[in-house]
Amino acid sequence: MPTLAEAETILRTQFHLSKFRPNQFPIIQAALTGRDVFAILPTGGGKSVCFQIPGLLSQQLTIVISPLIALMVDQVTGLKRKKFSAECWHSQLDQNQEQHLLAQLTNQNLKFLYLSPEKLLSSKVQRLLKSQTIGLLVIDEAHCISLWGHDFRPSYLKISGWLETLSPRPQVMALTATATPTVQVEIKKYLNLIQPLVITNEGQRSNLQLQVLNRNSPTKKLISILTLIQNQPQETILIYCATRSEVELLTRILRRLQFRLQFHRPILGYHGGQTKQLRQSLQIQFTETSAVIMIATNAFGMGIDKPNIRLIIHAQLPSNLENYAQEIGRAGRDNLSATTVLLVSEFDWKIQLQLAAHQPYHDFKMTWLRQFILSSQCRSQTLAEYFGQKILVCGQCDNCRQKLKLTAHPISQPNPKTFALYQQLKKLKIPYLPTLKLVALTQPHSITELSQIPGVGSGWLKKWSGAVLALTQAHQVNRLL
């Protein structure tokens, strides 16, 4: 039987980590002794290490069930980079790739085989797996089993039926980042876990600072987004939008204003309506570029492991707290401080009602989402309560800072020079002040630059451009970073 000492050696030599995280240690210990495991670990909490190290130490095949091709390919690529035998069997393989995989499987040369639940249930795959000795079956994103889960996949429910046909039965490890108490019960029930070790995440990661800002107009939201970006001048930023059209609109606006604001980073837009080739190219660019701004729907993020995301902005409401927890969990995976900002308007609620009206338990999830946003309680505590956990106050979210009578987090505050110019512009008594804030942020020096600002039309230019440009040109400040 493999030992913990061997596991720690692999951790150091192959994963280049000095020690296991607190929750990884008991999971790996249980895996090495053949015990079933059910673990809830935060996004970025090192779930893959929990089954990859036991799989490497085993003499038998490890099968990993995962819902997304991108997630599987990312992990298989990482294992191959370490010179370990791993393959991903999915619908996009060509004939030669599939033949190569089948040869490795037949010759029992594989350590890891990644499958979608739908692929696992095909008769061809099940027939081939009958000849394999499977030591460990990993169910990743196990919340997909439950109707209460935010990504329910009916095929997940059939995994247990296939598992019962195996003799001997392999050890089972079910992993997820987000599972409410109801979902936890259903996971254990449907997988028929045998006396599992149960590990639950102990609340929100301490390096994340959560904020919610009410912004009831598109212009006010844009002002907040630009301010947040300017206050993180050399960092990777991920901005989530609720719809594809919002991704495309915000991407166009930021690219149009990029020259004036000098973001010094690529601005990418990603959603599920793009071609597979374009999405893959965007994922590679995001992963390999040191600092980048990505605007995306929630189609982006699964399988992306970029440790230095310093800021995550939700430009619209997420569909539920499970998605929110997963999405903000992509920030600060290097354990350094990171900020998450949720921008909320009344219109956002209408969008989510339209998008999710027919999803199971929609009303229940919307109620919790509204409570999270409107409550004065510690945000991390509210989020933990939704997942059936109890934690101490975080002391750093916007609600905690207000109770401790601390100033608002500086990342959401305008640059003093921007504020000074805005005060001067206000004296012109131009109606609709949010447009003036955009002018102060971008500091246009010409009619062309001024016309690119949302809300500035031909009538506005004719009436106000002379006075505004006189102020911006006289202000003589460097372009904001």
Tab-separated table of C-alpha atoms in Angstrom:
chain	number	residue	atom	x	y	z
A	1	MET	CA	0.000	0.000	0.000
A	2	PRO	CA	1.368	3.453	-0.929
A	3	THR	CA	2.420	5.620	1.984
A	4	LEU	CA	1.939	9.284	2.847
A	5	ALA	CA	5.698	9.731	2.610
A	6	GLU	CA	5.545	8.650	-1.050
A	7	ALA	CA	2.632	11.036	-1.636
A	8	GLU	CA	4.593	13.922	-0.124
A	9	THR	CA	7.580	13.090	-2.342
A	10	ILE	CA	5.405	13.315	-5.470
A	11	LEU	CA	3.922	16.580	-4.200
A	12	ARG	CA	7.401	18.110	-3.923
A	13	THR	CA	9.077	16.619	-6.982
A	14	GLN	CA	6.228	16.599	-9.522
A	15	PHE	CA	3.835	19.326	-8.350
A	16	HIS	CA	6.565	21.573	-6.901
A	17	LEU	CA	4.591	22.236	-3.714
A	18	SER	CA	6.175	22.146	-0.277
A	19	LYS	CA	3.238	20.730	1.673
A	20	PHE	CA	-0.380	19.659	1.409
A	21	ARG	CA	-3.136	22.135	2.174
A	22	PRO	CA	-5.042	21.358	5.394
A	23	ASN	CA	-7.991	19.597	3.726
A	24	GLN	CA	-5.891	17.773	1.127
A	25	PHE	CA	-3.997	15.731	3.697
A	26	PRO	CA	-6.949	13.681	5.111
A	27	ILE	CA	-8.426	13.188	1.624
A	28	ILE	CA	-5.207	11.726	0.257
A	29	GLN	CA	-4.735	9.662	3.405
A	30	ALA	CA	-8.221	8.150	2.923
A	31	ALA	CA	-7.589	7.601	-0.788
A	32	LEU	CA	-4.384	5.682	-0.089
A	33	THR	CA	-6.267	3.318	2.241
A	34	GLY	CA	-9.088	2.672	-0.256
A	35	ARG	CA	-11.834	4.603	1.557
A	36	ASP	CA	-14.589	6.467	-0.308
A	37	VAL	CA	-14.357	10.256	-0.104
A	38	PHE	CA	-16.833	13.100	-0.465
A	39	ALA	CA	-15.116	16.488	-0.374
A	40	ILE	CA	-16.263	20.062	-0.844
A	41	LEU	CA	-13.254	22.251	-1.532
A	42	PRO	CA	-13.287	25.854	-2.734
A	43	THR	CA	-12.586	26.727	-6.359
A	44	GLY	CA	-8.817	26.864	-6.522
A	45	GLY	CA	-8.575	24.693	-3.413
A	46	GLY	CA	-6.481	21.973	-5.039
A	47	LYS	CA	-9.077	19.292	-5.803
A	48	SER	CA	-7.085	17.727	-8.638
A	49	VAL	CA	-4.085	16.988	-6.390
A	50	CYS	CA	-6.400	14.952	-4.134
A	51	PHE	CA	-6.939	12.281	-6.792
A	52	GLN	CA	-3.939	12.725	-9.085
A	53	ILE	CA	-1.372	11.811	-6.436
A	54	PRO	CA	-3.234	8.654	-5.267
A	55	GLY	CA	-3.754	7.774	-8.937
A	56	LEU	CA	-0.049	8.090	-9.640
A	57	LEU	CA	0.790	5.832	-6.712
A	58	SER	CA	-1.770	3.210	-7.742
A	59	GLN	CA	-1.042	0.287	-10.044
A	60	GLN	CA	-4.596	0.476	-11.388
A	61	LEU	CA	-6.516	2.801	-13.704
A	62	THR	CA	-8.039	6.018	-12.362
A	63	ILE	CA	-11.161	7.206	-14.178
A	64	VAL	CA	-12.163	10.843	-13.828
A	65	ILE	CA	-15.708	11.921	-14.737
A	66	SER	CA	-15.876	15.602	-15.598
A	67	PRO	CA	-18.619	17.706	-17.266
A	68	LEU	CA	-16.522	19.921	-19.556
A	69	ILE	CA	-14.065	19.064	-22.310
A	70	ALA	CA	-12.001	22.194	-21.554
A	71	LEU	CA	-11.612	21.135	-17.926
A	72	MET	CA	-10.545	17.599	-18.888
A	73	VAL	CA	-8.124	18.718	-21.587
A	74	ASP	CA	-6.492	21.211	-19.215
A	75	GLN	CA	-5.853	18.548	-16.566
A	76	VAL	CA	-4.667	15.913	-19.063
A	77	THR	CA	-2.286	18.442	-20.607
A	78	GLY	CA	-0.878	19.155	-17.144
A	79	LEU	CA	-0.358	15.448	-16.425
A	80	LYS	CA	1.326	14.863	-19.780
A	81	ARG	CA	3.606	17.801	-19.134
A	82	LYS	CA	4.763	15.891	-16.047
A	83	LYS	CA	5.341	12.807	-18.262
A	84	PHE	CA	2.389	10.843	-16.834
A	85	SER	CA	0.154	8.676	-19.029
A	86	ALA	CA	-3.254	10.312	-19.257
A	87	GLU	CA	-5.891	10.633	-21.969
A	88	CYS	CA	-9.204	12.379	-22.418
A	89	TRP	CA	-11.884	10.528	-24.394
A	90	HIS	CA	-14.402	12.990	-25.794
A	91	SER	CA	-16.508	13.608	-28.889
A	92	GLN	CA	-13.996	15.926	-30.572
A	93	LEU	CA	-11.242	13.325	-31.033
A	94	ASP	CA	-10.467	12.406	-34.627
A	95	GLN	CA	-10.106	8.773	-35.737
A	96	ASN	CA	-6.333	8.612	-35.277
A	97	GLN	CA	-6.509	10.141	-31.795
A	98	GLU	CA	-9.209	7.681	-30.747
A	99	GLN	CA	-7.256	4.703	-32.101
A	100	HIS	CA	-4.173	5.822	-30.165
A	101	LEU	CA	-6.250	6.110	-26.973
A	102	LEU	CA	-7.823	2.672	-27.484
A	103	ALA	CA	-4.388	1.096	-28.004
A	104	GLN	CA	-3.130	2.572	-24.732
A	105	LEU	CA	-6.255	1.406	-22.929
A	106	THR	CA	-6.039	-2.101	-24.397
A	107	ASN	CA	-2.357	-2.387	-23.459
A	108	GLN	CA	-3.151	-1.040	-19.979
A	109	ASN	CA	-0.654	1.775	-20.375
A	110	LEU	CA	-2.882	4.498	-18.946
A	111	LYS	CA	-2.790	5.917	-15.434
A	112	PHE	CA	-5.710	8.328	-15.968
A	113	LEU	CA	-8.696	8.279	-18.286
A	114	TYR	CA	-10.906	11.366	-18.333
A	115	LEU	CA	-14.493	10.992	-19.582
A	116	SER	CA	-17.689	12.992	-19.698
A	117	PRO	CA	-20.633	11.223	-18.008
A	118	GLU	CA	-22.301	10.855	-21.417
A	119	LYS	CA	-19.213	9.180	-22.901
A	120	LEU	CA	-18.955	6.843	-19.897
A	121	LEU	CA	-22.501	5.617	-20.511
A	122	SER	CA	-21.886	4.620	-24.137
A	123	SER	CA	-21.908	0.857	-24.706
A	124	LYS	CA	-18.541	0.964	-26.512
A	125	VAL	CA	-16.785	2.606	-23.565
A	126	GLN	CA	-18.417	0.357	-20.977
A	127	ARG	CA	-17.447	-2.738	-22.957
A	128	LEU	CA	-13.803	-1.625	-23.095
A	129	LEU	CA	-13.707	-0.711	-19.415
A	130	LYS	CA	-14.894	-4.212	-18.480
A	131	SER	CA	-11.389	-5.452	-19.255
A	132	GLN	CA	-9.730	-2.822	-17.044
A	133	THR	CA	-8.974	-2.950	-13.344
A	134	ILE	CA	-10.262	0.356	-12.067
A	135	GLY	CA	-8.778	1.400	-8.758
A	136	LEU	CA	-10.329	4.838	-8.315
A	137	LEU	CA	-13.428	6.465	-9.794
A	138	VAL	CA	-13.429	10.245	-9.414
A	139	ILE	CA	-16.670	12.206	-9.858
A	140	ASP	CA	-15.591	15.801	-10.393
A	141	GLU	CA	-18.180	18.616	-10.183
A	142	ALA	CA	-20.357	16.143	-8.274
A	143	HIS	CA	-23.083	18.756	-7.690
A	144	CYS	CA	-24.212	18.007	-11.271
A	145	ILE	CA	-25.896	14.886	-9.813
A	146	SER	CA	-28.537	16.881	-7.969
A	147	LEU	CA	-31.635	18.588	-9.341
A	148	TRP	CA	-30.892	21.244	-6.714
A	149	GLY	CA	-27.433	21.755	-8.180
A	150	HIS	CA	-26.806	24.721	-10.461
A	151	ASP	CA	-25.432	22.566	-13.324
A	152	PHE	CA	-27.700	19.506	-13.194
A	153	ARG	CA	-26.708	16.832	-15.761
A	154	PRO	CA	-29.140	13.850	-15.968
A	155	SER	CA	-26.321	11.554	-17.132
A	156	TYR	CA	-24.635	11.957	-13.729
A	157	LEU	CA	-27.555	10.084	-12.164
A	158	LYS	CA	-26.693	6.970	-14.176
A	159	ILE	CA	-23.104	6.675	-12.962
A	160	SER	CA	-24.108	4.685	-9.874
A	161	GLY	CA	-25.901	2.095	-12.048
A	162	TRP	CA	-22.704	1.502	-14.025
A	163	LEU	CA	-20.685	1.416	-10.806
A	164	GLU	CA	-22.826	-1.463	-9.509
A	165	THR	CA	-21.841	-3.611	-12.518
A	166	LEU	CA	-18.140	-3.458	-11.624
A	167	SER	CA	-16.467	-6.231	-9.682
A	168	PRO	CA	-14.477	-5.485	-7.705
A	169	ARG	CA	-16.071	-2.109	-6.982
A	170	PRO	CA	-13.487	0.688	-7.223
A	171	GLN	CA	-12.983	3.305	-4.555
A	172	VAL	CA	-15.125	6.408	-5.251
A	173	MET	CA	-14.126	10.039	-4.704
A	174	ALA	CA	-16.802	12.719	-5.234
A	175	LEU	CA	-15.552	16.305	-5.427
A	176	THR	CA	-17.214	19.691	-5.801
A	177	ALA	CA	-16.650	23.311	-4.866
A	178	THR	CA	-20.302	24.178	-4.256
A	179	ALA	CA	-22.931	22.017	-2.598
A	180	THR	CA	-25.743	23.105	-0.293
A	181	PRO	CA	-26.804	20.670	2.473
A	182	THR	CA	-29.602	19.344	0.226
A	183	VAL	CA	-27.182	18.726	-2.642
A	184	GLN	CA	-24.731	17.004	-0.287
A	185	VAL	CA	-27.408	14.518	0.805
A	186	GLU	CA	-28.337	13.744	-2.810
A	187	ILE	CA	-24.704	13.221	-3.871
A	188	LYS	CA	-24.095	10.658	-1.122
A	189	LYS	CA	-27.440	8.983	-1.842
A	190	TYR	CA	-27.116	8.659	-5.627
A	191	LEU	CA	-23.481	7.497	-5.569
A	192	ASN	CA	-24.065	4.968	-2.772
A	193	LEU	CA	-20.858	6.027	-1.047
A	194	ILE	CA	-19.669	3.488	1.521
A	195	GLN	CA	-18.773	5.061	4.887
A	196	PRO	CA	-17.083	7.983	3.122
A	197	LEU	CA	-14.680	10.444	4.616
A	198	VAL	CA	-16.614	13.731	4.370
A	199	ILE	CA	-14.663	16.978	4.077
A	200	THR	CA	-16.487	20.292	3.797
A	201	ASN	CA	-15.011	23.631	2.893
A	202	GLU	CA	-14.651	25.853	5.952
A	203	GLY	CA	-16.209	28.915	4.347
A	204	GLN	CA	-14.927	31.607	2.021
A	205	ARG	CA	-11.195	31.892	1.339
A	206	SER	CA	-9.650	34.469	3.652
A	207	ASN	CA	-7.680	36.239	0.902
A	208	LEU	CA	-10.839	37.339	-0.961
A	209	GLN	CA	-12.418	40.732	-0.251
A	210	LEU	CA	-16.092	40.753	-1.249
A	211	GLN	CA	-17.965	43.914	-2.245
A	212	VAL	CA	-21.440	44.708	-3.578
A	213	LEU	CA	-22.114	48.078	-5.226
A	214	ASN	CA	-25.568	49.305	-6.271
A	215	ARG	CA	-25.329	50.928	-9.690
A	216	ASN	CA	-28.748	51.551	-11.205
A	217	SER	CA	-27.721	52.768	-14.655
A	218	PRO	CA	-25.401	51.393	-17.359
A	219	THR	CA	-23.283	54.561	-17.210
A	220	LYS	CA	-22.802	54.283	-13.447
A	221	LYS	CA	-21.771	50.654	-13.862
A	222	LEU	CA	-19.300	51.597	-16.567
A	223	ILE	CA	-17.808	54.303	-14.334
A	224	SER	CA	-17.278	51.719	-11.593
A	225	ILE	CA	-15.734	49.211	-14.010
A	226	LEU	CA	-13.320	51.808	-15.428
A	227	THR	CA	-12.371	52.985	-11.927
A	228	LEU	CA	-11.731	49.428	-10.772
A	229	ILE	CA	-9.582	48.683	-13.824
A	230	GLN	CA	-7.574	51.876	-13.403
A	231	ASN	CA	-6.898	51.013	-9.775
A	232	GLN	CA	-5.435	47.652	-10.850
A	233	PRO	CA	-3.100	48.911	-13.601
A	234	GLN	CA	-0.951	45.827	-14.180
A	235	GLU	CA	-3.146	42.951	-13.067
A	236	THR	CA	-5.314	40.265	-14.639
A	237	ILE	CA	-9.002	41.101	-14.345
A	238	LEU	CA	-12.008	38.884	-15.089
A	239	ILE	CA	-15.376	40.582	-15.755
A	240	TYR	CA	-18.520	38.428	-15.840
A	241	CYS	CA	-21.632	39.473	-17.793
A	242	ALA	CA	-25.018	37.746	-17.780
A	243	THR	CA	-25.522	37.631	-21.567
A	244	ARG	CA	-23.494	37.317	-24.764
A	245	SER	CA	-24.720	40.709	-25.995
A	246	GLU	CA	-23.457	42.387	-22.804
A	247	VAL	CA	-20.040	40.728	-23.263
A	248	GLU	CA	-19.779	42.072	-26.803
A	249	LEU	CA	-20.992	45.557	-25.839
A	250	LEU	CA	-18.646	45.959	-22.863
A	251	THR	CA	-15.709	44.579	-24.863
A	252	ARG	CA	-16.314	47.166	-27.603
A	253	ILE	CA	-16.594	50.022	-25.091
A	254	LEU	CA	-13.413	49.095	-23.203
A	255	ARG	CA	-11.446	48.695	-26.426
A	256	ARG	CA	-12.735	52.073	-27.641
A	257	LEU	CA	-11.644	53.781	-24.422
A	258	GLN	CA	-8.420	51.795	-24.044
A	259	PHE	CA	-6.175	54.415	-25.656
A	260	ARG	CA	-7.289	57.226	-23.350
A	261	LEU	CA	-7.202	55.070	-20.234
A	262	GLN	CA	-3.972	53.266	-21.156
A	263	PHE	CA	-4.952	49.868	-19.788
A	264	HIS	CA	-1.704	48.341	-21.167
A	265	ARG	CA	-3.358	44.915	-21.385
A	266	PRO	CA	-5.173	42.884	-24.038
A	267	ILE	CA	-8.972	43.161	-23.762
A	268	LEU	CA	-10.698	39.881	-24.653
A	269	GLY	CA	-14.369	38.952	-24.976
A	270	TYR	CA	-15.548	35.337	-24.559
A	271	HIS	CA	-18.943	33.614	-24.729
A	272	GLY	CA	-20.511	30.308	-25.762
A	273	GLY	CA	-21.732	31.635	-29.114
A	274	GLN	CA	-18.223	31.875	-30.528
A	275	THR	CA	-16.564	29.154	-32.593
A	276	LYS	CA	-14.640	26.433	-30.803
A	277	GLN	CA	-11.393	27.596	-32.413
A	278	LEU	CA	-11.880	31.192	-31.251
A	279	ARG	CA	-12.753	30.137	-27.698
A	280	GLN	CA	-9.660	27.924	-27.513
A	281	SER	CA	-7.493	30.768	-28.804
A	282	LEU	CA	-8.931	33.157	-26.200
A	283	GLN	CA	-8.373	30.626	-23.395
A	284	ILE	CA	-4.729	30.185	-24.414
A	285	GLN	CA	-4.203	33.946	-24.650
A	286	PHE	CA	-5.773	34.467	-21.232
A	287	THR	CA	-3.683	31.731	-19.629
A	288	GLU	CA	-0.356	32.633	-21.227
A	289	THR	CA	-0.525	36.455	-21.052
A	290	SER	CA	0.804	37.804	-17.766
A	291	ALA	CA	-1.824	40.563	-17.463
A	292	VAL	CA	-5.106	40.569	-19.371
A	293	ILE	CA	-8.696	41.816	-19.093
A	294	MET	CA	-11.273	39.138	-19.944
A	295	ILE	CA	-14.977	39.941	-20.341
A	296	ALA	CA	-17.044	36.740	-20.399
A	297	THR	CA	-20.249	34.924	-19.634
A	298	ASN	CA	-20.106	32.057	-17.153
A	299	ALA	CA	-19.149	29.817	-20.087
A	300	PHE	CA	-15.595	30.910	-19.260
A	301	GLY	CA	-13.575	29.800	-16.271
A	302	MET	CA	-14.051	26.061	-15.828
A	303	GLY	CA	-10.717	24.400	-16.440
A	304	ILE	CA	-8.812	27.688	-16.407
A	305	ASP	CA	-6.137	27.764	-13.712
A	306	LYS	CA	-4.528	31.209	-13.644
A	307	PRO	CA	-3.165	31.975	-10.173
A	308	ASN	CA	-2.766	35.761	-10.410
A	309	ILE	CA	-6.316	37.002	-11.059
A	310	ARG	CA	-6.451	40.003	-8.724
A	311	LEU	CA	-9.939	41.304	-9.470
A	312	ILE	CA	-13.236	39.722	-10.493
A	313	ILE	CA	-16.125	42.009	-11.421
A	314	HIS	CA	-19.697	40.860	-11.918
A	315	ALA	CA	-21.113	43.484	-14.282
A	316	GLN	CA	-24.526	41.832	-13.838
A	317	LEU	CA	-26.046	39.484	-11.295
A	318	PRO	CA	-24.919	35.854	-11.332
A	319	SER	CA	-27.752	33.352	-11.709
A	320	ASN	CA	-27.320	31.958	-8.173
A	321	LEU	CA	-24.916	31.800	-5.245
A	322	GLU	CA	-23.370	28.524	-6.422
A	323	ASN	CA	-22.214	30.159	-9.660
A	324	TYR	CA	-21.130	33.256	-7.762
A	325	ALA	CA	-19.011	31.214	-5.332
A	326	GLN	CA	-17.351	29.311	-8.182
A	327	GLU	CA	-16.660	32.452	-10.189
A	328	ILE	CA	-15.162	34.536	-7.377
A	329	GLY	CA	-13.140	31.475	-6.368
A	330	ARG	CA	-11.056	31.953	-9.507
A	331	ALA	CA	-9.465	35.059	-7.962
A	332	GLY	CA	-6.318	34.930	-5.850
A	333	ARG	CA	-5.399	31.296	-6.368
A	334	ASP	CA	-1.834	32.258	-5.486
A	335	ASN	CA	-3.182	32.985	-1.963
A	336	LEU	CA	-2.385	36.695	-2.308
A	337	SER	CA	-5.072	39.291	-1.663
A	338	ALA	CA	-7.758	39.601	-4.355
A	339	THR	CA	-10.983	41.580	-4.675
A	340	THR	CA	-14.414	40.655	-6.016
A	341	VAL	CA	-16.996	43.321	-6.855
A	342	LEU	CA	-20.642	42.634	-7.697
A	343	LEU	CA	-22.398	45.516	-9.483
A	344	VAL	CA	-26.176	45.396	-9.053
A	345	SER	CA	-29.101	47.185	-10.694
A	346	GLU	CA	-32.843	46.547	-10.585
A	347	PHE	CA	-32.751	45.664	-14.275
A	348	ASP	CA	-30.379	42.778	-13.480
A	349	TRP	CA	-33.123	41.028	-11.530
A	350	LYS	CA	-35.387	41.148	-14.592
A	351	ILE	CA	-32.633	39.614	-16.742
A	352	GLN	CA	-32.138	36.733	-14.316
A	353	LEU	CA	-35.878	36.120	-14.038
A	354	GLN	CA	-35.983	35.706	-17.812
A	355	LEU	CA	-32.840	33.572	-18.033
A	356	ALA	CA	-33.605	31.197	-15.163
A	357	ALA	CA	-37.397	31.188	-14.847
A	358	HIS	CA	-37.695	27.498	-15.774
A	359	GLN	CA	-34.752	26.208	-13.755
A	360	PRO	CA	-35.469	23.979	-10.736
A	361	TYR	CA	-35.866	25.774	-7.385
A	362	HIS	CA	-35.375	29.148	-9.046
A	363	ASP	CA	-37.403	31.077	-6.453
A	364	PHE	CA	-35.436	29.574	-3.558
A	365	LYS	CA	-32.103	30.492	-5.157
A	366	MET	CA	-33.229	34.020	-6.056
A	367	THR	CA	-34.329	34.574	-2.455
A	368	TRP	CA	-30.880	33.648	-1.154
A	369	LEU	CA	-29.167	35.768	-3.802
A	370	ARG	CA	-31.283	38.778	-2.813
A	371	GLN	CA	-30.504	38.153	0.863
A	372	PHE	CA	-26.779	38.043	0.112
A	373	ILE	CA	-26.966	41.387	-1.685
A	374	LEU	CA	-29.302	43.266	0.657
A	375	SER	CA	-28.146	41.932	4.023
A	376	SER	CA	-25.838	43.970	6.266
A	377	GLN	CA	-24.362	40.714	7.606
A	378	CYS	CA	-20.790	39.728	6.745
A	379	ARG	CA	-20.884	38.628	3.099
A	380	SER	CA	-18.640	35.625	3.705
A	381	GLN	CA	-20.903	34.494	6.545
A	382	THR	CA	-24.026	34.726	4.377
A	383	LEU	CA	-22.332	32.772	1.597
A	384	ALA	CA	-21.166	30.120	4.064
A	385	GLU	CA	-24.668	29.807	5.546
A	386	TYR	CA	-26.100	29.080	2.118
A	387	PHE	CA	-23.753	26.099	1.882
A	388	GLY	CA	-24.628	24.936	5.393
A	389	GLN	CA	-21.447	26.183	7.063
A	390	LYS	CA	-20.701	28.483	9.978
A	391	ILE	CA	-17.717	30.825	9.993
A	392	LEU	CA	-16.524	33.884	11.869
A	393	VAL	CA	-16.944	37.306	10.289
A	394	CYS	CA	-14.295	37.975	7.652
A	395	GLY	CA	-13.549	41.551	8.779
A	396	GLN	CA	-12.752	42.698	5.233
A	397	CYS	CA	-15.895	42.608	3.073
A	398	ASP	CA	-17.745	45.874	2.505
A	399	ASN	CA	-20.301	45.130	5.238
A	400	CYS	CA	-17.611	44.302	7.787
A	401	ARG	CA	-15.623	47.409	6.879
A	402	GLN	CA	-18.724	49.537	7.398
A	403	LYS	CA	-19.426	48.013	10.819
A	404	LEU	CA	-15.796	48.502	11.816
A	405	LYS	CA	-16.087	52.128	10.600
A	406	LEU	CA	-13.299	51.624	8.107
A	407	THR	CA	-13.187	53.550	4.840
A	408	ALA	CA	-14.471	51.890	1.708
A	409	HIS	CA	-11.911	49.683	0.009
A	410	PRO	CA	-9.565	51.916	-2.036
A	411	ILE	CA	-9.927	49.789	-5.173
A	412	SER	CA	-13.423	51.202	-5.751
A	413	GLN	CA	-12.465	54.839	-5.081
A	414	PRO	CA	-11.657	57.283	-7.922
A	415	ASN	CA	-8.176	58.641	-8.419
A	416	PRO	CA	-7.844	62.033	-6.621
A	417	LYS	CA	-6.852	63.742	-9.878
A	418	THR	CA	-9.953	62.331	-11.569
A	419	PHE	CA	-12.121	63.574	-8.716
A	420	ALA	CA	-10.574	67.067	-8.935
A	421	LEU	CA	-11.330	67.317	-12.663
A	422	TYR	CA	-14.879	66.061	-12.055
A	423	GLN	CA	-15.443	68.832	-9.494
A	424	GLN	CA	-14.362	71.403	-12.081
A	425	LEU	CA	-16.617	69.901	-14.763
A	426	LYS	CA	-19.603	70.018	-12.414
A	427	LYS	CA	-19.339	73.819	-12.348
A	428	LEU	CA	-20.371	73.848	-16.017
A	429	LYS	CA	-23.828	72.671	-14.821
A	430	ILE	CA	-24.112	70.030	-17.540
A	431	PRO	CA	-27.084	67.704	-16.910
A	432	TYR	CA	-26.594	63.987	-16.147
A	433	LEU	CA	-23.511	63.869	-13.960
A	434	PRO	CA	-22.528	60.229	-14.705
A	435	THR	CA	-21.485	61.300	-18.220
A	436	LEU	CA	-19.241	63.950	-16.657
A	437	LYS	CA	-17.642	61.267	-14.493
A	438	LEU	CA	-16.785	59.335	-17.653
A	439	VAL	CA	-15.283	62.518	-19.103
A	440	ALA	CA	-13.181	62.980	-15.955
A	441	LEU	CA	-12.025	59.362	-16.097
A	442	THR	CA	-11.021	59.422	-19.772
A	443	GLN	CA	-9.832	63.074	-20.003
A	444	PRO	CA	-10.450	63.495	-23.758
A	445	HIS	CA	-8.241	65.999	-25.579
A	446	SER	CA	-10.176	66.225	-28.862
A	447	ILE	CA	-13.693	66.148	-30.325
A	448	THR	CA	-13.000	62.641	-31.680
A	449	GLU	CA	-11.984	61.288	-28.263
A	450	LEU	CA	-14.918	63.033	-26.584
A	451	SER	CA	-17.385	61.537	-29.079
A	452	GLN	CA	-16.285	58.001	-28.155
A	453	ILE	CA	-17.635	58.331	-24.611
A	454	PRO	CA	-21.001	56.592	-24.058
A	455	GLY	CA	-23.757	59.180	-23.581
A	456	VAL	CA	-22.022	61.883	-25.624
A	457	GLY	CA	-24.040	62.547	-28.793
A	458	SER	CA	-23.972	65.203	-31.499
A	459	GLY	CA	-26.245	67.564	-29.558
A	460	TRP	CA	-24.115	67.231	-26.433
A	461	LEU	CA	-20.954	67.892	-28.444
A	462	LYS	CA	-22.393	70.968	-30.109
A	463	LYS	CA	-23.445	72.500	-26.798
A	464	TRP	CA	-20.714	71.464	-24.371
A	465	SER	CA	-17.580	70.219	-26.157
A	466	GLY	CA	-15.783	73.590	-26.199
A	467	ALA	CA	-16.065	74.203	-22.457
A	468	VAL	CA	-15.337	70.575	-21.558
A	469	LEU	CA	-12.236	70.278	-23.738
A	470	ALA	CA	-10.929	73.598	-22.430
A	471	LEU	CA	-11.033	72.159	-18.916
A	472	THR	CA	-9.553	68.749	-19.788
A	473	GLN	CA	-6.737	70.306	-21.790
A	474	ALA	CA	-6.004	72.895	-19.101
A	475	HIS	CA	-6.030	70.291	-16.371
A	476	GLN	CA	-2.585	69.103	-17.544
A	477	VAL	CA	-2.516	65.774	-15.752
A	478	ASN	CA	-0.880	62.661	-17.001
A	479	ARG	CA	-3.146	60.045	-18.438
A	480	LEU	CA	-4.461	57.887	-15.629
A	481	LEU	CA	-3.031	54.432	-15.128
